[in-house]
């Protein structure tokens, strides 16, 4: 093969995708809580090449998080009970955002709160902040007012949060869904109707593990969130369910370690993917995944990534 | 943030048993691997294996830089699945390494008396510290470093060949099979009055019970003590917030800091090692 023509084709590849009013240069983003505030990975990753950086979850005030031990490795995955430790939204803007502004990459602020009003206030502070390109709302947090049940487990509560944030901001609004529900498509429909520009899924799957010698839980918090390859088939199934239910873009998350994992999600209909636990194991995982997607497109003569998205052929199966 | 850190594949040159439950691994790396400071660690993973998923943190035990390669030495105890799999690796096998990571030991000015307190495999970062920083000028000015080294029994005392001649060695075993019969901290307790707090510093690393009893012993003693702390890690880079330990921060306020970034070396009087991994000793906030 003539090497020049191959190079030309690489240049011709179009990986751009749109999420609401935001255009990303490619569909490979980082997952909240697994990439710090970006600077931790700058020695290993060219942040300019990422579709977007999603930062660690931000709350109105700083939070100290759960006592240790906070993590435990499990088969093909890990449990974490970090407890949403973070420096608070104001400190993030003052101390962490200036570093990210130096890069030509979209910055997505992941936010959470304990009350609807807290969510709203965090969004209000972020709105109009230079260098913030979108908001991702983590609705997996316990709703203190409703007896600690996750906001994300209840369509009404999820929609209420979405509406309040929507009224505060014109930034693209992504609602991040929890898998710990009976019918994830129902939650997705509720937040779409309330004004979400996109949904991302999945957050971690609640799990547990026990030290049998001591007869104690491995995590001080007893339960934790499972992430990594172990949850990938669940995540993919849920993306499939949600893609068919809503019209807004879906961002796939869960156990994506390689380009082929990412491609499974894109083909199933995810418009973009977030890479989480993989960053811990291979700090440059996002770069390898991006390169692998490009190679695949060359191999399959695909010029635009949008041609690939949702191209899953189920035949007559799987529609029931 | 760490100034220099890198991600590299290393090739095992040697991986040999040095005690019934401990191995030493020698890894050949490209010469560009940044020179580690004593107390720093690396995240180690078998390069071509998917499971276990996460890399394991191991302290730098030795490091030499040559023109065309670097040699990294690791001393590890068989603690569970990951380290047992490490012990099965052969010369020529590849490991994926991230490092050097974390904040190592700080050497205060004007020292004349240096004490090392090591329990078990905790000897690894302390031997590197001794060899790297106390072979030259500092020791000439002052008194010979004193190295308290403890293990369960004589067969588990490792690193002695590296310590001979460099320091006054005080060995302790839990079963009395060599040296002092009892924990290192007990021997130190009986001798602590002999050290002048103004000119002494302690460097320590060992299992949580040892750290906790050291905390009790030095509670009302002004001798400064730097201790290397262990906690489970996922990223090693400060991103996952999985590896935290409680410290008394400014204003004596309790807060969580990352062992991988703000540590692993802490001031013993500030750190509150609650659990380290085995969740014992929370009643012992020194
Ligand atoms: C900064 C740092 C430096 C270290 N340096 C060394 C070293 O030089 N040599 C050495 O032998 N060990 C060292 N350790 C401990 C080593 O990382 C663990 O023993 C190892 O990760 C256990 O992995 P495993 O898969 O064999 O055991 P697992 O099956 O994961 O666990 C076995 C047991 O070890 C405990 N454990 C798991 N992870 C850690 C951890 N990160 N720290 C402490 N205990 C843990 C578990 O709770 C369990 O009780 C260091 C740890 C840290 C944080
Ligand atoms: C240590 C850790 C911290 C996380 N913190 C957050 C967070 O702050 N906000 C959030 O929305 N999701 C958080 N997540 C969930 C991830 O963003 C992601 O949804 C999940 O880990 C599944 O993807 P993965 O299997 O690729 O890791 C966290 C996950 C891990 C492992
Ligand atoms: S191991 Fe991830 S923050 Fe320390």
XYZ file of C-alpha atoms and ligand atoms in Angstrom:
694
model
C 0.000 0.000 0.000
C 1.176 3.492 -0.744
C 1.996 4.991 2.669
C 1.028 8.476 1.563
C -2.501 7.487 0.687
C -2.895 5.853 4.088
C -1.743 9.022 5.765
C -4.249 10.991 3.740
C -6.986 8.728 4.864
C -5.988 9.166 8.506
C -6.271 12.896 8.025
C -9.642 12.456 6.416
C -11.079 10.551 9.341
C -13.720 12.526 11.128
C -14.094 11.627 14.787
C -16.054 14.674 15.871
C -19.310 14.160 17.693
C -21.901 16.515 19.142
C -23.370 16.484 22.647
C -26.061 19.156 22.804
C -24.484 22.393 21.592
C -20.977 21.090 22.280
C -18.757 19.562 19.610
C -16.045 17.171 20.775
C -13.030 16.334 18.625
C -13.460 12.652 19.369
C -15.669 10.399 21.497
C -13.024 9.415 24.081
C -13.531 11.121 27.435
C -12.399 10.353 30.978
C -14.835 9.199 33.684
C -15.340 11.304 36.787
C -13.317 10.281 39.828
C -10.796 8.266 37.840
C -8.746 11.056 36.294
C -8.490 13.524 39.166
C -8.539 17.068 37.854
C -6.536 16.133 34.760
C -3.158 17.308 36.021
C -2.459 13.969 37.729
C -2.386 12.325 34.289
C -0.646 15.070 32.314
C 2.729 13.250 32.512
C 1.222 10.282 30.663
C -1.568 11.619 28.458
C -1.662 14.397 25.893
C -4.759 16.062 27.309
C -5.218 17.922 24.014
C -6.032 14.651 22.302
C -8.942 13.779 24.599
C -12.515 14.385 23.539
C -13.176 15.764 27.006
C -11.935 15.631 30.568
C -14.657 14.919 33.121
C -13.368 16.016 36.506
C -13.868 14.482 39.954
C -17.368 15.110 41.371
C -17.787 18.612 42.802
C -20.034 19.677 45.650
C -20.885 23.107 47.038
C -18.576 22.721 50.033
C -15.443 20.573 50.354
C -16.074 17.033 51.568
C -13.658 14.817 53.451
C -15.107 11.505 52.272
C -15.223 8.091 53.942
C -12.661 6.556 56.309
C -10.189 4.013 54.882
C -9.972 1.312 53.659
C -11.774 2.762 50.676
C -10.873 0.353 47.911
C -10.648 -3.387 47.359
C -9.818 -5.321 44.238
C -12.408 -7.934 43.244
C -12.537 -10.342 40.286
C -12.084 -8.228 37.142
C -12.942 -5.091 39.019
C -12.647 -3.012 42.135
C -14.923 -1.701 44.835
C -14.591 1.896 45.963
C -16.171 3.847 48.777
C -14.335 7.140 48.443
C -17.431 8.974 49.621
C -17.139 11.782 47.075
C -14.191 13.480 48.780
C -13.517 16.705 46.872
C -12.204 20.232 47.288
C -15.540 21.944 46.570
C -16.613 23.798 43.457
C -15.097 27.188 44.351
C -11.657 25.791 45.117
C -11.839 23.767 41.926
C -12.421 26.920 39.891
C -9.689 28.832 41.697
C -6.998 26.173 41.926
C -7.594 23.401 39.382
C -9.422 24.895 36.414
C -6.590 27.295 35.382
C -4.416 24.276 34.571
C -7.136 22.693 32.415
C -7.817 25.976 30.596
C -4.361 25.736 29.078
C -5.519 22.771 26.997
C -7.680 22.717 23.922
C -9.963 20.068 25.380
C -13.517 20.293 26.640
C -13.813 20.311 30.434
C -16.935 18.754 31.874
C -17.735 19.442 35.516
C -19.275 16.475 37.305
C -21.475 17.726 40.147
C -23.493 16.342 43.034
C -25.339 17.477 46.113
C -27.335 16.268 49.054
C -30.351 18.418 48.290
C -31.900 19.669 45.075
C -30.909 23.171 46.039
C -27.280 22.172 46.529
C -27.186 20.723 43.013
C -28.738 23.932 41.716
C -26.233 26.156 43.506
C -23.224 24.229 42.186
C -24.608 24.583 38.652
C -25.195 28.289 39.230
C -21.558 28.808 40.246
C -20.267 26.876 37.239
C -22.530 28.596 34.759
C -20.613 31.264 32.918
C -17.285 30.098 34.323
C -14.689 30.322 31.594
C -13.292 26.932 30.689
C -16.321 24.847 31.673
C -17.902 23.319 28.579
C -20.632 21.141 30.058
C -22.072 19.824 33.295
C -22.482 16.159 34.135
C -24.868 15.566 37.015
C -24.221 12.584 39.253
C -27.661 11.603 40.539
C -26.482 8.483 42.369
C -26.253 10.349 45.674
C -28.575 9.632 48.544
C -31.484 12.018 48.741
C -31.350 13.123 52.345
C -34.902 14.467 52.306
C -36.382 11.285 50.915
C -34.869 9.004 53.509
C -31.548 8.436 51.843
C -32.826 6.727 48.697
C -30.700 7.685 45.716
C -32.043 10.583 43.641
C -31.177 8.478 40.644
C -33.453 5.640 41.675
C -36.573 7.728 41.485
C -37.764 9.204 38.158
C -39.477 12.179 39.835
C -36.446 13.155 41.912
C -34.108 12.721 38.946
C -36.357 14.915 36.807
C -36.650 17.532 39.539
C -32.875 17.911 39.829
C -32.556 18.108 36.064
C -35.216 20.836 35.845
C -33.577 22.938 38.539
C -30.154 22.745 36.939
C -31.631 23.365 33.503
C -33.123 26.619 34.782
C -29.673 27.741 35.970
C -27.590 27.058 32.901
C -27.442 26.938 29.130
C -24.365 24.721 29.251
C -24.865 21.272 27.778
C -26.399 19.194 30.545
C -25.520 15.520 30.860
C -27.302 13.451 33.488
C -25.295 10.466 34.721
C -27.450 7.481 35.543
C -27.012 4.825 38.189
C -27.429 1.152 37.289
C -28.839 0.388 40.737
C -32.430 0.716 39.548
C -35.120 -1.562 38.187
C -35.685 0.217 34.890
C -32.935 2.541 33.754
C -34.779 3.540 30.563
C -37.567 5.013 32.664
C -35.109 7.270 34.519
C -33.500 8.253 31.212
C -36.886 9.231 29.776
C -37.694 11.289 32.873
C -34.485 13.342 32.712
C -34.790 13.767 28.951
C -38.268 15.220 29.410
C -36.890 17.517 32.134
C -34.373 19.051 29.749
C -31.216 16.925 29.768
C -29.120 17.266 26.609
C -27.587 13.827 27.068
C -27.385 10.934 29.489
C -24.250 9.070 30.561
C -24.250 5.565 32.014
C -23.370 3.654 34.035
C -22.126 4.763 37.394
C -20.777 2.002 39.661
C -22.810 -1.062 40.653
C -23.265 -1.349 44.415
C -21.297 -4.289 45.783
C -19.612 -5.736 48.857
C -16.772 -7.992 49.895
C -15.836 -9.607 53.215
C -12.542 -10.512 54.895
C -13.399 -13.984 56.164
C -10.448 -14.213 58.566
C -11.553 -11.139 60.459
C -15.240 -11.460 59.565
C -15.255 -7.838 58.620
C -16.137 -5.997 55.447
C -13.098 -5.100 53.355
C -14.335 -1.521 53.091
C -14.844 0.651 56.155
C -18.073 1.819 54.517
C -19.205 -1.860 54.238
C -20.559 -1.436 50.686
C -18.921 0.222 47.708
C -19.265 0.837 44.001
C -18.045 -1.850 41.607
C -16.206 -0.702 38.478
C -13.953 -2.247 35.859
C -14.375 -5.044 33.288
C -16.720 -6.958 35.619
C -19.521 -4.465 34.963
C -19.014 -4.017 31.216
C -21.724 -6.418 29.969
C -24.233 -4.841 32.365
C -23.262 -1.369 31.196
C -23.542 -2.331 27.553
C -26.967 -3.885 28.063
C -28.177 -0.729 29.809
C -26.796 1.507 27.063
C -28.712 -0.645 24.590
C -31.913 -0.220 26.592
C -31.495 3.537 26.921
C -30.446 4.170 23.326
C -33.720 2.668 22.192
C -35.765 4.694 24.673
C -34.474 8.255 24.327
C -33.604 10.652 21.502
C -30.788 12.531 23.250
C -27.200 11.285 22.926
C -26.074 8.492 25.224
C -22.535 8.340 26.644
C -21.373 4.807 27.474
C -19.369 4.084 30.641
C -18.390 0.876 32.397
C -15.344 -1.348 32.248
C -13.981 0.005 28.982
C -10.322 -1.059 28.944
C -9.484 -1.297 25.242
C -10.492 0.123 21.870
C -12.585 -2.945 21.114
C -14.517 -2.436 24.355
C -15.144 1.187 23.363
C -16.241 0.123 19.885
C -18.828 -2.251 21.359
C -20.431 0.746 23.037
C -20.242 3.000 19.974
C -21.699 0.336 17.685
C -24.485 -0.272 20.206
C -25.360 3.409 19.950
C -23.308 5.328 22.476
C -22.205 8.614 20.925
C -19.174 8.831 23.170
C -17.492 6.807 25.895
C -15.948 7.575 29.265
C -12.887 5.664 30.420
C -12.653 5.058 34.173
C -10.863 2.267 36.025
C -8.655 1.597 32.970
C -6.747 4.817 33.755
C -5.555 3.301 37.048
C -4.093 0.266 35.337
C -2.655 1.932 32.276
C -2.396 5.726 32.673
C -2.318 6.183 28.893
C -5.365 3.935 28.318
C -7.365 6.769 26.741
C -4.664 7.342 24.118
C -4.474 3.643 23.248
C -8.244 3.493 22.940
C -8.344 6.534 20.672
C -5.605 5.115 18.429
C -7.355 1.760 18.333
C -10.631 3.339 17.245
C -8.814 5.127 14.411
C -7.141 1.895 13.318
C -10.494 0.168 13.280
C -11.988 2.926 11.137
C -9.130 2.609 8.646
C -9.487 -1.147 8.571
C -13.236 -0.908 7.975
C -12.985 2.099 5.650
C -15.130 4.266 7.872
C -14.607 7.982 7.266
C -16.893 9.400 9.919
C -17.322 8.019 13.409
C -21.010 8.923 13.202
C -21.431 6.207 10.555
C -20.363 3.692 13.150
C -22.463 4.929 16.043
C -25.592 2.837 16.464
C -24.755 0.607 13.495
C -25.494 -2.555 15.492
C -27.189 -5.212 13.415
C -29.406 -7.370 15.601
C -31.107 -9.101 12.695
C -34.512 -10.057 13.901
C -33.221 -10.896 17.355
C -33.277 -8.770 20.439
C -36.240 -6.599 19.622
C -38.635 -8.247 21.985
C 2.429 16.813 42.385
C 5.353 14.648 41.461
C 7.803 16.481 39.272
C 9.264 13.526 37.430
C 7.550 10.218 37.024
C 7.329 7.840 34.156
C 5.680 4.707 32.903
C 7.980 2.026 31.573
C 8.323 -1.643 30.872
C 11.133 -3.343 32.738
C 12.687 -6.753 32.238
C 13.295 -9.004 35.230
C 16.946 -9.934 35.631
C 16.573 -11.842 38.854
C 13.684 -12.821 41.101
C 14.803 -14.862 44.053
C 13.639 -16.012 47.440
C 15.501 -14.267 50.265
C 13.425 -15.601 53.177
C 10.556 -18.058 53.492
C 8.019 -15.343 52.707
C 10.128 -12.732 50.922
C 11.526 -12.262 47.436
C 13.881 -9.808 45.838
C 13.272 -8.748 42.271
C 15.855 -6.993 40.126
C 14.441 -5.144 37.149
C 16.338 -3.705 34.192
C 14.893 -0.419 32.971
C 15.749 2.114 30.282
C 18.373 4.603 31.515
C 15.797 7.391 31.336
C 13.907 6.010 34.344
C 13.959 8.928 36.807
C 16.269 8.499 39.799
C 14.126 7.698 42.851
C 14.545 9.380 46.212
C 14.624 7.157 49.314
C 11.077 6.468 50.521
C 9.565 6.715 47.050
C 7.745 3.738 45.572
C 6.732 2.277 42.226
C 3.454 0.765 41.034
C 4.256 -2.707 39.699
C 2.188 -4.951 37.458
C 2.932 -7.983 35.360
C 3.094 -6.474 31.875
C 1.136 -9.106 29.991
C -1.427 -10.232 32.533
C -4.979 -8.925 32.828
C -5.560 -10.185 36.358
C -5.061 -9.013 39.027
C -6.198 -5.770 37.544
C -4.432 -3.238 39.721
C -0.713 -2.619 40.095
C 0.837 -3.133 43.548
C 2.850 -0.430 45.328
C 6.394 -1.470 46.301
C 9.129 0.700 47.815
C 12.424 1.198 46.071
C 14.952 -1.122 47.753
C 17.886 -0.257 45.535
C 18.640 1.686 42.382
C 21.684 2.058 40.176
C 21.934 4.056 37.020
C 24.261 2.949 34.264
C 24.949 4.484 30.854
C 22.603 2.290 28.904
C 20.222 1.002 31.559
C 19.027 1.375 35.125
C 18.670 -1.334 37.748
C 15.785 -1.260 40.187
C 15.611 -3.588 43.164
C 12.416 -4.483 44.999
C 12.025 -6.489 48.174
C 8.579 -7.929 48.681
C 6.684 -10.102 51.095
C 4.179 -12.660 49.843
C 1.066 -10.971 51.179
C -1.618 -12.265 48.826
C -2.475 -13.037 45.260
C -0.574 -10.218 43.554
C 2.739 -10.710 45.316
C 2.516 -14.508 45.019
C 2.137 -14.086 41.263
C 5.141 -11.731 41.251
C 7.196 -14.463 42.912
C 6.414 -16.852 40.049
C 7.845 -14.521 37.414
C 11.080 -15.524 35.719
C 14.125 -13.672 34.393
C 13.192 -12.168 31.038
C 9.544 -11.602 32.022
C 8.270 -8.048 31.763
C 6.816 -5.798 34.435
C 4.955 -2.539 33.831
C 6.186 0.151 36.203
C 4.985 3.610 37.104
C 7.258 5.758 39.195
C 9.080 6.870 41.123
C 6.068 8.071 43.113
C 5.307 9.870 46.330
C 7.207 12.043 48.726
C 10.210 10.307 50.300
C 12.138 10.928 53.493
C 13.449 14.418 54.294
C 16.888 14.683 55.819
C 16.996 17.458 58.421
C 20.102 19.654 58.698
C 22.734 19.187 61.367
C 21.983 15.611 62.300
C 24.353 13.667 64.390
C 22.289 10.686 65.433
C 20.110 8.742 63.017
C 17.922 5.840 64.122
C 16.237 3.430 61.750
C 13.327 1.332 62.991
C 12.255 -1.427 60.611
C 9.777 -4.247 60.945
C 9.849 -7.107 58.447
C 9.814 -6.021 54.832
C 9.666 -2.402 56.055
C 13.428 -2.669 55.921
C 13.330 -2.060 52.140
C 12.963 1.742 51.937
C 15.179 2.218 55.013
C 18.111 0.303 53.558
C 17.825 2.384 50.394
C 17.787 5.525 52.548
C 20.812 4.414 54.544
C 22.812 3.485 51.460
C 21.797 6.534 49.494
C 22.169 9.265 52.124
C 24.191 8.108 55.091
C 27.333 6.648 53.618
C 29.140 9.918 53.210
C 29.480 13.338 54.815
C 26.601 13.112 57.266
C 27.895 10.068 59.043
C 31.424 11.392 59.232
C 30.183 14.417 61.133
C 28.074 12.434 63.491
C 27.720 9.085 65.135
C 27.179 5.851 63.291
C 23.506 5.272 62.405
C 21.716 2.745 64.584
C 19.459 0.285 62.815
C 16.770 -1.507 64.828
C 15.509 -4.395 62.728
C 12.758 -6.724 63.836
C 11.110 -9.822 62.419
C 9.090 -12.754 63.660
C 12.112 -15.061 63.645
C 15.725 -15.225 62.530
C 14.832 -16.678 59.132
C 12.777 -13.634 58.249
C 15.473 -11.056 58.936
C 16.532 -9.820 55.511
C 18.922 -7.218 54.154
C 21.607 -7.918 56.769
C 24.307 -8.210 54.113
C 23.569 -4.651 53.013
C 23.647 -3.273 56.538
C 26.856 -4.816 57.805
C 29.494 -2.175 58.445
C 27.207 0.761 57.640
C 25.530 1.001 61.010
C 25.193 -0.436 64.474
C 22.716 -3.216 63.935
C 20.250 -4.119 66.679
C 18.322 -7.219 65.772
C 15.078 -8.275 67.430
C 12.934 -11.352 66.915
C 9.513 -12.111 68.304
C 10.596 -15.660 69.217
C 14.058 -14.784 70.475
C 15.785 -16.860 67.779
C 18.238 -14.007 67.255
C 19.090 -10.768 69.061
C 16.663 -9.143 71.440
C 13.644 -11.285 72.326
C 10.659 -9.051 71.629
C 9.426 -6.271 69.368
C 11.816 -3.563 68.094
C 9.777 -0.887 69.764
C 10.293 -2.568 73.146
C 14.079 -2.523 72.704
C 13.945 1.079 71.548
C 11.857 1.967 74.589
C 14.528 0.649 76.922
C 17.207 2.735 75.196
C 15.330 5.867 74.215
C 16.552 7.901 77.180
C 20.078 7.634 75.806
C 19.305 9.684 72.718
C 19.408 13.469 72.758
C 16.192 14.719 71.123
C 17.962 17.806 69.805
C 20.301 15.879 67.569
C 18.349 12.690 66.807
C 15.932 11.732 64.060
C 14.074 8.452 63.555
C 13.113 6.920 60.206
C 10.617 4.075 60.472
C 8.734 1.593 58.318
C 6.918 -1.554 59.304
C 3.573 -3.191 59.955
C 0.741 -1.148 61.448
C 1.082 -2.580 65.002
C 4.734 -1.465 65.028
C 3.819 2.023 63.821
C 1.111 2.274 66.454
C 3.383 1.275 69.301
C 6.040 3.651 68.019
C 3.373 6.344 68.130
C 2.636 5.541 71.781
C 6.326 5.409 72.673
C 7.100 8.786 71.131
C 3.864 10.467 72.162
C 5.535 12.674 74.747
C 9.035 12.484 73.335
C 10.298 15.329 71.154
C 12.501 13.123 68.911
C 11.197 13.694 65.370
C 10.102 10.558 63.545
C 9.307 10.093 59.868
C 7.297 7.015 59.035
C 6.383 5.352 55.761
C 2.696 4.374 55.728
C 0.920 1.686 53.695
C -2.600 1.715 52.341
C -4.295 -0.031 49.441
C -3.815 1.817 46.184
C -5.433 1.847 42.768
C -3.741 4.595 40.730
C -0.685 5.644 42.745
C -1.011 9.066 41.130
C -3.378 10.946 43.413
C -6.417 10.550 41.195
C -8.627 7.874 42.757
C -8.539 9.039 46.407
C -8.516 5.390 47.408
C -5.326 5.387 49.486
C -6.082 7.982 52.143
C -4.870 8.054 55.732
C -6.127 10.404 58.440
C -3.757 13.110 59.618
C -3.969 16.015 61.995
C -3.784 18.880 59.569
C -3.386 22.591 60.283
C -5.192 23.565 63.474
C -5.122 19.909 64.599
C -8.103 19.286 62.340
C -8.537 15.700 61.246
C -8.399 15.272 57.481
C -7.718 12.602 54.876
C -4.647 12.842 52.681
C -3.400 10.545 49.944
C -0.625 8.157 50.902
C 0.515 8.044 47.264
C 0.929 11.788 46.846
C 1.186 13.546 50.209
C 3.016 10.427 51.500
C 3.984 7.675 51.850
C 6.358 9.297 54.358
C 4.645 11.274 57.108
C 5.551 12.844 60.421
C 4.593 10.187 62.971
C 3.026 12.808 65.250
C 0.665 13.994 62.518
C -0.500 10.724 61.080
C -3.357 8.680 62.509
C -2.982 5.258 60.942
C -6.387 3.844 61.661
C -6.650 0.858 59.570
C -3.977 0.420 57.181
C -5.670 -2.283 55.385
C -6.311 -4.489 58.381
C -8.561 -2.083 60.214
C -6.899 -2.512 63.549
C -5.827 0.036 66.065
C -8.410 2.713 65.518
C -8.519 2.884 69.311
C -4.912 4.000 69.193
C -4.820 7.499 67.886
C -1.375 8.487 69.016
C 3.937 3.069 49.509
C 3.926 1.579 49.741
C 5.118 0.887 49.677
C 5.127 -0.491 49.875
N 6.321 -1.135 49.802
C 6.369 -2.472 49.953
C 7.604 -3.175 49.833
O 8.660 -2.592 49.553
N 7.596 -4.527 49.996
C 6.428 -5.198 50.286
O 6.471 -6.422 50.429
N 5.254 -4.557 50.415
C 5.185 -3.220 50.238
N 3.975 -2.575 50.350
C 2.763 -3.378 50.610
C 2.314 -4.068 49.329
O 1.869 -3.083 48.417
C 1.165 -5.050 49.601
O 1.606 -6.067 50.443
C 0.648 -5.648 48.313
O -0.016 -4.678 47.552
C -0.296 -6.786 48.589
O -0.790 -7.273 47.359
P -1.258 -8.787 47.206
O -2.042 -8.913 45.961
O -0.107 -9.710 47.357
O -2.151 -9.010 48.457
P -3.721 -8.822 48.590
O -4.356 -10.121 48.280
O -4.151 -7.614 47.855
O -3.771 -8.530 50.130
C -3.140 -9.371 51.090
C -3.058 -8.630 52.383
O -2.255 -7.447 52.228
C -3.024 -6.282 52.492
N -2.697 -5.243 51.490
C -3.190 -5.119 50.245
N -2.709 -4.032 49.634
C -1.883 -3.432 50.519
C -1.082 -2.255 50.497
N -1.047 -1.446 49.437
N -0.355 -1.951 51.576
C -0.381 -2.764 52.652
N -1.102 -3.882 52.737
C -1.857 -4.215 51.694
C -4.456 -6.738 52.355
O -5.348 -5.977 53.124
C -4.407 -8.146 52.891
O -4.389 -8.165 54.283
C 3.925 -1.200 50.151
C 2.728 -0.492 50.206
C 2.722 0.877 50.008
C 1.437 1.609 50.070
C -12.419 5.608 42.547
C -13.639 6.043 41.778
C -14.205 7.294 42.008
C -15.348 7.714 41.312
N -15.874 8.954 41.544
C -16.959 9.378 40.837
C -17.487 10.692 41.018
O -16.959 11.501 41.778
N -18.599 11.053 40.307
C -19.190 10.189 39.417
O -20.172 10.560 38.780
N -18.696 8.951 39.204
C -17.596 8.520 39.895
N -17.082 7.256 39.657
C -17.730 6.374 38.682
C -16.998 6.393 37.337
O -17.005 7.691 36.768
C -17.600 5.376 36.355
O -18.958 5.703 36.139
C -17.512 3.949 36.872
O -16.290 3.729 37.511
C -17.694 2.898 35.772
O -16.698 3.020 34.778
P -15.345 2.126 34.756
O -15.759 0.702 34.917
O -14.722 2.435 33.440
O -14.521 2.599 35.905
C -15.935 6.840 40.354
C -15.353 5.574 40.122
C -14.219 5.165 40.801
C -13.625 3.816 40.506
S -3.716 5.431 44.950
Fe -5.098 6.649 43.822
S -5.063 8.492 44.987
Fe -3.528 7.323 45.936
